[in-house]
Amino acid sequence: MKDAYSLILSAIDDGTYRPGDRLVESELAERFGVSRTPVREALQRLETQSMLTRDGRSLIVATLDHNQLAELYTVRTELEALAARLAARHATREEVRVLGQMVEDDLRVVDDPQALSRANRRFHHQIHLASHNRYLVQQLDIVHRTMALMARTSLAAEGRGLRSLSEHREIVEAIASGDADAAEKALRHHISTAFETRLMESARAWASTIEQGRK
């Protein structure tokens, strides 16, 4: 059975609680069927990790501003690129086959952004594991935990799902061939394209808000 921390973190990750939402200790305890003490401890831990922030006496799910988003993607790019490079050197044949099968399986959910987002996290985590570097995996876990604070997946953008899977396939092919340079390059391109897509989606959302305000 998951503990209160994992349950709350999963709820943020799957969008049950979104950036700006207020988290109430008693409500969380009732939702997850646990006592208030572990919920209180979990909230304190999440606040320490900057997943939650204070709004007066209330705790709310943190929101990433533009600079924080850019910083997060910078760190993610470097760590993921290293993971891909190491995976090309150390991944077993079984791990490579699993990565390839994931890409094929994920085609079935390409039209479901949320399901594809979950599949995308599994794929990237598999690359992290294939790097065979426990310290790198730990740091990437922190990065991907923080990515839960992004309210909308970039995979929801029109056409992004299929392009993302094509990029995944290129990454797998490079890892399978043992070409560390190609694996790193493919992974960097993949993250860069995802970030660019997210920025475009944010710009459209901002423009739409401004336009509605003028009406």
PDB file of C-alpha atoms in Angstrom:
ATOM      1  CA  MET A   1       0.000   0.000   0.000  1.00  0.00           C
ATOM      2  CA  LYS A   2       1.298   3.460  -0.933  1.00  0.00           C
ATOM      3  CA  ASP A   3       2.081   5.966   1.791  1.00  0.00           C
ATOM      4  CA  ALA A   4       0.476   9.423   2.029  1.00  0.00           C
ATOM      5  CA  TYR A   5       3.416  11.112   0.306  1.00  0.00           C
ATOM      6  CA  SER A   6       3.243   8.802  -2.718  1.00  0.00           C
ATOM      7  CA  LEU A   7      -0.534   9.099  -2.914  1.00  0.00           C
ATOM      8  CA  ILE A   8      -0.483  12.908  -2.931  1.00  0.00           C
ATOM      9  CA  LEU A   9       2.425  13.029  -5.368  1.00  0.00           C
ATOM     10  CA  SER A  10       0.605  10.636  -7.727  1.00  0.00           C
ATOM     11  CA  ALA A  11      -2.525  12.798  -7.507  1.00  0.00           C
ATOM     12  CA  ILE A  12      -0.496  15.848  -8.551  1.00  0.00           C
ATOM     13  CA  ASP A  13       1.208  13.867 -11.288  1.00  0.00           C
ATOM     14  CA  ASP A  14      -2.035  12.593 -12.819  1.00  0.00           C
ATOM     15  CA  GLY A  15      -3.693  16.004 -12.697  1.00  0.00           C
ATOM     16  CA  THR A  16      -6.148  15.335  -9.877  1.00  0.00           C
ATOM     17  CA  TYR A  17      -4.534  18.326  -8.174  1.00  0.00           C
ATOM     18  CA  ARG A  18      -3.247  20.989 -10.532  1.00  0.00           C
ATOM     19  CA  PRO A  19      -0.986  24.019 -10.055  1.00  0.00           C
ATOM     20  CA  GLY A  20      -2.813  26.557  -7.899  1.00  0.00           C
ATOM     21  CA  ASP A  21      -5.099  23.998  -6.223  1.00  0.00           C
ATOM     22  CA  ARG A  22      -5.329  24.211  -2.429  1.00  0.00           C
ATOM     23  CA  LEU A  23      -4.559  21.036  -0.472  1.00  0.00           C
ATOM     24  CA  VAL A  24      -6.480  20.556   2.755  1.00  0.00           C
ATOM     25  CA  GLU A  25      -5.144  18.069   5.277  1.00  0.00           C
ATOM     26  CA  SER A  26      -8.545  16.742   6.389  1.00  0.00           C
ATOM     27  CA  GLU A  27      -9.818  16.348   2.829  1.00  0.00           C
ATOM     28  CA  LEU A  28      -6.684  14.469   1.754  1.00  0.00           C
ATOM     29  CA  ALA A  29      -6.921  12.138   4.760  1.00  0.00           C
ATOM     30  CA  GLU A  30     -10.520  11.325   3.870  1.00  0.00           C
ATOM     31  CA  ARG A  31      -9.801  10.880   0.147  1.00  0.00           C
ATOM     32  CA  PHE A  32      -6.936   8.463   0.683  1.00  0.00           C
ATOM     33  CA  GLY A  33      -8.275   6.725   3.770  1.00  0.00           C
ATOM     34  CA  VAL A  34      -5.333   7.562   6.012  1.00  0.00           C
ATOM     35  CA  SER A  35      -4.943   9.461   9.259  1.00  0.00           C
ATOM     36  CA  ARG A  36      -4.089  13.153   9.294  1.00  0.00           C
ATOM     37  CA  THR A  37      -0.617  12.725  10.823  1.00  0.00           C
ATOM     38  CA  PRO A  38       1.021  11.039   7.783  1.00  0.00           C
ATOM     39  CA  VAL A  39      -0.803  13.501   5.512  1.00  0.00           C
ATOM     40  CA  ARG A  40       0.602  16.419   7.504  1.00  0.00           C
ATOM     41  CA  GLU A  41       4.102  14.934   7.280  1.00  0.00           C
ATOM     42  CA  ALA A  42       3.690  14.349   3.540  1.00  0.00           C
ATOM     43  CA  LEU A  43       2.590  17.943   2.976  1.00  0.00           C
ATOM     44  CA  GLN A  44       5.584  19.231   4.915  1.00  0.00           C
ATOM     45  CA  ARG A  45       7.884  17.049   2.818  1.00  0.00           C
ATOM     46  CA  LEU A  46       6.315  18.241  -0.442  1.00  0.00           C
ATOM     47  CA  GLU A  47       6.648  21.851   0.682  1.00  0.00           C
ATOM     48  CA  THR A  48      10.338  21.288   1.433  1.00  0.00           C
ATOM     49  CA  GLN A  49      10.730  19.881  -2.086  1.00  0.00           C
ATOM     50  CA  SER A  50       9.038  23.002  -3.548  1.00  0.00           C
ATOM     51  CA  MET A  51       6.145  20.938  -4.891  1.00  0.00           C
ATOM     52  CA  LEU A  52       3.821  22.961  -2.657  1.00  0.00           C
ATOM     53  CA  THR A  53       3.929  26.616  -1.721  1.00  0.00           C
ATOM     54  CA  ARG A  54       2.299  28.787   0.944  1.00  0.00           C
ATOM     55  CA  ASP A  55      -0.631  31.082   0.264  1.00  0.00           C
ATOM     56  CA  GLY A  56      -1.263  32.610   3.643  1.00  0.00           C
ATOM     57  CA  ARG A  57      -1.921  29.648   5.916  1.00  0.00           C
ATOM     58  CA  SER A  58      -2.877  27.371   3.037  1.00  0.00           C
ATOM     59  CA  LEU A  59      -0.698  25.050   0.996  1.00  0.00           C
ATOM     60  CA  ILE A  60      -1.229  25.083  -2.759  1.00  0.00           C
ATOM     61  CA  VAL A  61       0.303  23.106  -5.606  1.00  0.00           C
ATOM     62  CA  ALA A  62       3.218  25.162  -6.908  1.00  0.00           C
ATOM     63  CA  THR A  63       3.205  26.790 -10.337  1.00  0.00           C
ATOM     64  CA  LEU A  64       6.304  27.041 -12.545  1.00  0.00           C
ATOM     65  CA  ASP A  65       6.932  30.445 -14.097  1.00  0.00           C
ATOM     66  CA  HIS A  66       8.693  30.881 -17.458  1.00  0.00           C
ATOM     67  CA  ASN A  67      12.196  31.074 -15.974  1.00  0.00           C
ATOM     68  CA  GLN A  68      11.664  28.032 -13.761  1.00  0.00           C
ATOM     69  CA  LEU A  69      10.371  26.084 -16.754  1.00  0.00           C
ATOM     70  CA  ALA A  70      13.437  27.028 -18.810  1.00  0.00           C
ATOM     71  CA  GLU A  71      15.754  26.080 -15.949  1.00  0.00           C
ATOM     72  CA  LEU A  72      13.998  22.751 -15.514  1.00  0.00           C
ATOM     73  CA  TYR A  73      14.318  21.886 -19.191  1.00  0.00           C
ATOM     74  CA  THR A  74      17.998  22.875 -19.185  1.00  0.00           C
ATOM     75  CA  VAL A  75      18.743  20.463 -16.358  1.00  0.00           C
ATOM     76  CA  ARG A  76      16.498  17.777 -17.826  1.00  0.00           C
ATOM     77  CA  THR A  77      18.218  17.995 -21.208  1.00  0.00           C
ATOM     78  CA  GLU A  78      21.691  17.515 -19.764  1.00  0.00           C
ATOM     79  CA  LEU A  79      20.716  14.638 -17.467  1.00  0.00           C
ATOM     80  CA  GLU A  80      18.574  12.839 -20.060  1.00  0.00           C
ATOM     81  CA  ALA A  81      21.294  13.219 -22.686  1.00  0.00           C
ATOM     82  CA  LEU A  82      23.788  11.621 -20.310  1.00  0.00           C
ATOM     83  CA  ALA A  83      21.328   8.798 -19.597  1.00  0.00           C
ATOM     84  CA  ALA A  84      20.938   8.117 -23.328  1.00  0.00           C
ATOM     85  CA  ARG A  85      24.700   8.145 -23.833  1.00  0.00           C
ATOM     86  CA  LEU A  86      25.249   5.697 -20.980  1.00  0.00           C
ATOM     87  CA  ALA A  87      22.355   3.510 -22.139  1.00  0.00           C
ATOM     88  CA  ALA A  88      23.997   3.192 -25.554  1.00  0.00           C
ATOM     89  CA  ARG A  89      27.075   1.856 -23.772  1.00  0.00           C
ATOM     90  CA  HIS A  90      25.504  -0.307 -21.073  1.00  0.00           C
ATOM     91  CA  ALA A  91      21.943  -1.329 -21.990  1.00  0.00           C
ATOM     92  CA  THR A  92      21.402  -5.060 -22.249  1.00  0.00           C
ATOM     93  CA  ARG A  93      19.763  -6.621 -25.290  1.00  0.00           C
ATOM     94  CA  GLU A  94      16.668  -7.238 -23.189  1.00  0.00           C
ATOM     95  CA  GLU A  95      16.470  -3.584 -22.145  1.00  0.00           C
ATOM     96  CA  VAL A  96      16.794  -2.454 -25.751  1.00  0.00           C
ATOM     97  CA  ARG A  97      14.002  -4.812 -26.830  1.00  0.00           C
ATOM     98  CA  VAL A  98      11.765  -3.485 -24.049  1.00  0.00           C
ATOM     99  CA  LEU A  99      12.377   0.090 -25.207  1.00  0.00           C
ATOM    100  CA  GLY A 100      11.514  -0.866 -28.778  1.00  0.00           C
ATOM    101  CA  GLN A 101       8.355  -2.658 -27.702  1.00  0.00           C
ATOM    102  CA  MET A 102       7.290   0.365 -25.674  1.00  0.00           C
ATOM    103  CA  VAL A 103       7.411   2.554 -28.769  1.00  0.00           C
ATOM    104  CA  GLU A 104       5.237   0.111 -30.709  1.00  0.00           C
ATOM    105  CA  ASP A 105       2.782  -0.338 -27.834  1.00  0.00           C
ATOM    106  CA  ASP A 106       2.465   3.411 -27.349  1.00  0.00           C
ATOM    107  CA  LEU A 107       1.068   3.812 -30.858  1.00  0.00           C
ATOM    108  CA  ARG A 108      -2.197   2.451 -29.452  1.00  0.00           C
ATOM    109  CA  VAL A 109      -2.628   5.489 -27.193  1.00  0.00           C
ATOM    110  CA  VAL A 110      -1.271   8.157 -29.531  1.00  0.00           C
ATOM    111  CA  ASP A 111      -4.664   9.906 -29.624  1.00  0.00           C
ATOM    112  CA  ASP A 112      -5.009   9.982 -25.834  1.00  0.00           C
ATOM    113  CA  PRO A 113      -2.655  12.716 -24.520  1.00  0.00           C
ATOM    114  CA  GLN A 114      -2.925  11.690 -20.862  1.00  0.00           C
ATOM    115  CA  ALA A 115      -2.332   7.997 -21.544  1.00  0.00           C
ATOM    116  CA  LEU A 116       0.499   8.896 -23.902  1.00  0.00           C
ATOM    117  CA  SER A 117       1.986  11.154 -21.236  1.00  0.00           C
ATOM    118  CA  ARG A 118       2.057   8.243 -18.776  1.00  0.00           C
ATOM    119  CA  ALA A 119       3.592   6.013 -21.462  1.00  0.00           C
ATOM    120  CA  ASN A 120       6.162   8.703 -22.196  1.00  0.00           C
ATOM    121  CA  ARG A 121       7.243   8.773 -18.554  1.00  0.00           C
ATOM    122  CA  ARG A 122       7.618   4.992 -18.560  1.00  0.00           C
ATOM    123  CA  PHE A 123       9.748   5.142 -21.702  1.00  0.00           C
ATOM    124  CA  HIS A 124      12.078   7.796 -20.334  1.00  0.00           C
ATOM    125  CA  HIS A 125      12.359   6.017 -16.992  1.00  0.00           C
ATOM    126  CA  GLN A 126      13.374   2.852 -18.836  1.00  0.00           C
ATOM    127  CA  ILE A 127      16.198   4.791 -20.504  1.00  0.00           C
ATOM    128  CA  HIS A 128      17.254   6.086 -17.103  1.00  0.00           C
ATOM    129  CA  LEU A 129      17.417   2.521 -15.772  1.00  0.00           C
ATOM    130  CA  ALA A 130      19.308   1.368 -18.865  1.00  0.00           C
ATOM    131  CA  SER A 131      22.041   3.887 -18.055  1.00  0.00           C
ATOM    132  CA  HIS A 132      22.968   1.611 -15.134  1.00  0.00           C
ATOM    133  CA  ASN A 133      23.886   4.622 -13.007  1.00  0.00           C
ATOM    134  CA  ARG A 134      21.886   4.797  -9.779  1.00  0.00           C
ATOM    135  CA  TYR A 135      22.910   8.365  -8.954  1.00  0.00           C
ATOM    136  CA  LEU A 136      21.788   9.636 -12.342  1.00  0.00           C
ATOM    137  CA  VAL A 137      18.475   7.809 -11.945  1.00  0.00           C
ATOM    138  CA  GLN A 138      17.937   9.494  -8.563  1.00  0.00           C
ATOM    139  CA  GLN A 139      18.537  12.960 -10.000  1.00  0.00           C
ATOM    140  CA  LEU A 140      16.247  12.304 -12.951  1.00  0.00           C
ATOM    141  CA  ASP A 141      13.524  11.130 -10.576  1.00  0.00           C
ATOM    142  CA  ILE A 142      13.677  14.557  -8.915  1.00  0.00           C
ATOM    143  CA  VAL A 143      13.461  16.337 -12.268  1.00  0.00           C
ATOM    144  CA  HIS A 144      10.506  14.270 -13.451  1.00  0.00           C
ATOM    145  CA  ARG A 145       8.750  14.722 -10.113  1.00  0.00           C
ATOM    146  CA  THR A 146       8.970  18.499 -10.588  1.00  0.00           C
ATOM    147  CA  MET A 147       7.612  18.158 -14.125  1.00  0.00           C
ATOM    148  CA  ALA A 148       4.299  17.144 -12.552  1.00  0.00           C
ATOM    149  CA  LEU A 149       3.853  20.864 -11.829  1.00  0.00           C
ATOM    150  CA  MET A 150       3.329  21.555 -15.523  1.00  0.00           C
ATOM    151  CA  ALA A 151      -0.429  21.783 -15.902  1.00  0.00           C
ATOM    152  CA  ARG A 152      -0.668  20.441 -19.439  1.00  0.00           C
ATOM    153  CA  THR A 153       1.363  17.837 -21.326  1.00  0.00           C
ATOM    154  CA  SER A 154       3.062  19.009 -24.526  1.00  0.00           C
ATOM    155  CA  LEU A 155       1.805  15.763 -26.072  1.00  0.00           C
ATOM    156  CA  ALA A 156      -1.663  17.327 -26.239  1.00  0.00           C
ATOM    157  CA  ALA A 157      -0.484  19.636 -29.037  1.00  0.00           C
ATOM    158  CA  GLU A 158      -1.770  18.683 -32.468  1.00  0.00           C
ATOM    159  CA  GLY A 159       0.518  16.163 -34.170  1.00  0.00           C
ATOM    160  CA  ARG A 160       2.987  16.069 -31.279  1.00  0.00           C
ATOM    161  CA  GLY A 161       2.117  12.506 -30.249  1.00  0.00           C
ATOM    162  CA  LEU A 162       3.207  10.867 -33.504  1.00  0.00           C
ATOM    163  CA  ARG A 163       6.291  13.069 -33.797  1.00  0.00           C
ATOM    164  CA  SER A 164       7.263  12.179 -30.228  1.00  0.00           C
ATOM    165  CA  LEU A 165       7.010   8.451 -30.916  1.00  0.00           C
ATOM    166  CA  SER A 166       9.096   8.882 -34.071  1.00  0.00           C
ATOM    167  CA  GLU A 167      11.736  10.637 -31.964  1.00  0.00           C
ATOM    168  CA  HIS A 168      11.544   7.808 -29.417  1.00  0.00           C
ATOM    169  CA  ARG A 169      12.181   5.320 -32.192  1.00  0.00           C
ATOM    170  CA  GLU A 170      15.311   7.219 -33.274  1.00  0.00           C
ATOM    171  CA  ILE A 171      16.590   7.199 -29.698  1.00  0.00           C
ATOM    172  CA  VAL A 172      16.044   3.446 -29.395  1.00  0.00           C
ATOM    173  CA  GLU A 173      17.795   2.784 -32.709  1.00  0.00           C
ATOM    174  CA  ALA A 174      20.826   4.774 -31.574  1.00  0.00           C
ATOM    175  CA  ILE A 175      20.949   2.966 -28.228  1.00  0.00           C
ATOM    176  CA  ALA A 176      20.543  -0.401 -29.975  1.00  0.00           C
ATOM    177  CA  SER A 177      23.466   0.353 -32.276  1.00  0.00           C
ATOM    178  CA  GLY A 178      25.656   1.347 -29.328  1.00  0.00           C
ATOM    179  CA  ASP A 179      26.208   4.820 -30.813  1.00  0.00           C
ATOM    180  CA  ALA A 180      26.488   7.045 -27.734  1.00  0.00           C
ATOM    181  CA  ASP A 181      26.880  10.256 -29.751  1.00  0.00           C
ATOM    182  CA  ALA A 182      23.788   9.536 -31.843  1.00  0.00           C
ATOM    183  CA  ALA A 183      21.764   8.549 -28.767  1.00  0.00           C
ATOM    184  CA  GLU A 184      22.685  11.779 -26.993  1.00  0.00           C
ATOM    185  CA  LYS A 185      21.927  13.856 -30.095  1.00  0.00           C
ATOM    186  CA  ALA A 186      18.543  12.188 -30.618  1.00  0.00           C
ATOM    187  CA  LEU A 187      17.583  12.648 -26.974  1.00  0.00           C
ATOM    188  CA  ARG A 188      18.632  16.322 -26.978  1.00  0.00           C
ATOM    189  CA  HIS A 189      16.555  16.920 -30.109  1.00  0.00           C
ATOM    190  CA  HIS A 190      13.577  15.178 -28.519  1.00  0.00           C
ATOM    191  CA  ILE A 191      13.652  17.301 -25.358  1.00  0.00           C
ATOM    192  CA  SER A 192      14.286  20.496 -27.316  1.00  0.00           C
ATOM    193  CA  THR A 193      11.279  19.849 -29.543  1.00  0.00           C
ATOM    194  CA  ALA A 194       9.094  19.109 -26.519  1.00  0.00           C
ATOM    195  CA  PHE A 195      10.180  22.362 -24.862  1.00  0.00           C
ATOM    196  CA  GLU A 196       9.557  24.346 -28.043  1.00  0.00           C
ATOM    197  CA  THR A 197       6.085  22.811 -28.319  1.00  0.00           C
ATOM    198  CA  ARG A 198       5.326  23.722 -24.720  1.00  0.00           C
ATOM    199  CA  LEU A 199       6.450  27.323 -25.263  1.00  0.00           C
ATOM    200  CA  MET A 200       4.256  27.614 -28.353  1.00  0.00           C
ATOM    201  CA  GLU A 201       1.268  26.234 -26.463  1.00  0.00           C
ATOM    202  CA  SER A 202       1.898  28.697 -23.614  1.00  0.00           C
ATOM    203  CA  ALA A 203       2.133  31.586 -26.068  1.00  0.00           C
ATOM    204  CA  ARG A 204      -1.180  30.599 -27.661  1.00  0.00           C
ATOM    205  CA  ALA A 205      -2.840  30.312 -24.260  1.00  0.00           C
ATOM    206  CA  TRP A 206      -1.540  33.768 -23.290  1.00  0.00           C
ATOM    207  CA  ALA A 207      -2.766  35.304 -26.542  1.00  0.00           C
ATOM    208  CA  SER A 208      -6.176  33.686 -26.075  1.00  0.00           C
ATOM    209  CA  THR A 209      -6.436  35.104 -22.546  1.00  0.00           C
ATOM    210  CA  ILE A 210      -5.569  38.596 -23.781  1.00  0.00           C
ATOM    211  CA  GLU A 211      -8.093  38.363 -26.599  1.00  0.00           C
ATOM    212  CA  GLN A 212     -10.860  37.237 -24.243  1.00  0.00           C
ATOM    213  CA  GLY A 213     -10.043  40.122 -21.929  1.00  0.00           C
ATOM    214  CA  ARG A 214     -10.675  42.587 -24.749  1.00  0.00           C
ATOM    215  CA  LYS A 215     -14.161  41.245 -25.452  1.00  0.00           C
TER     216      LYS A 215
END
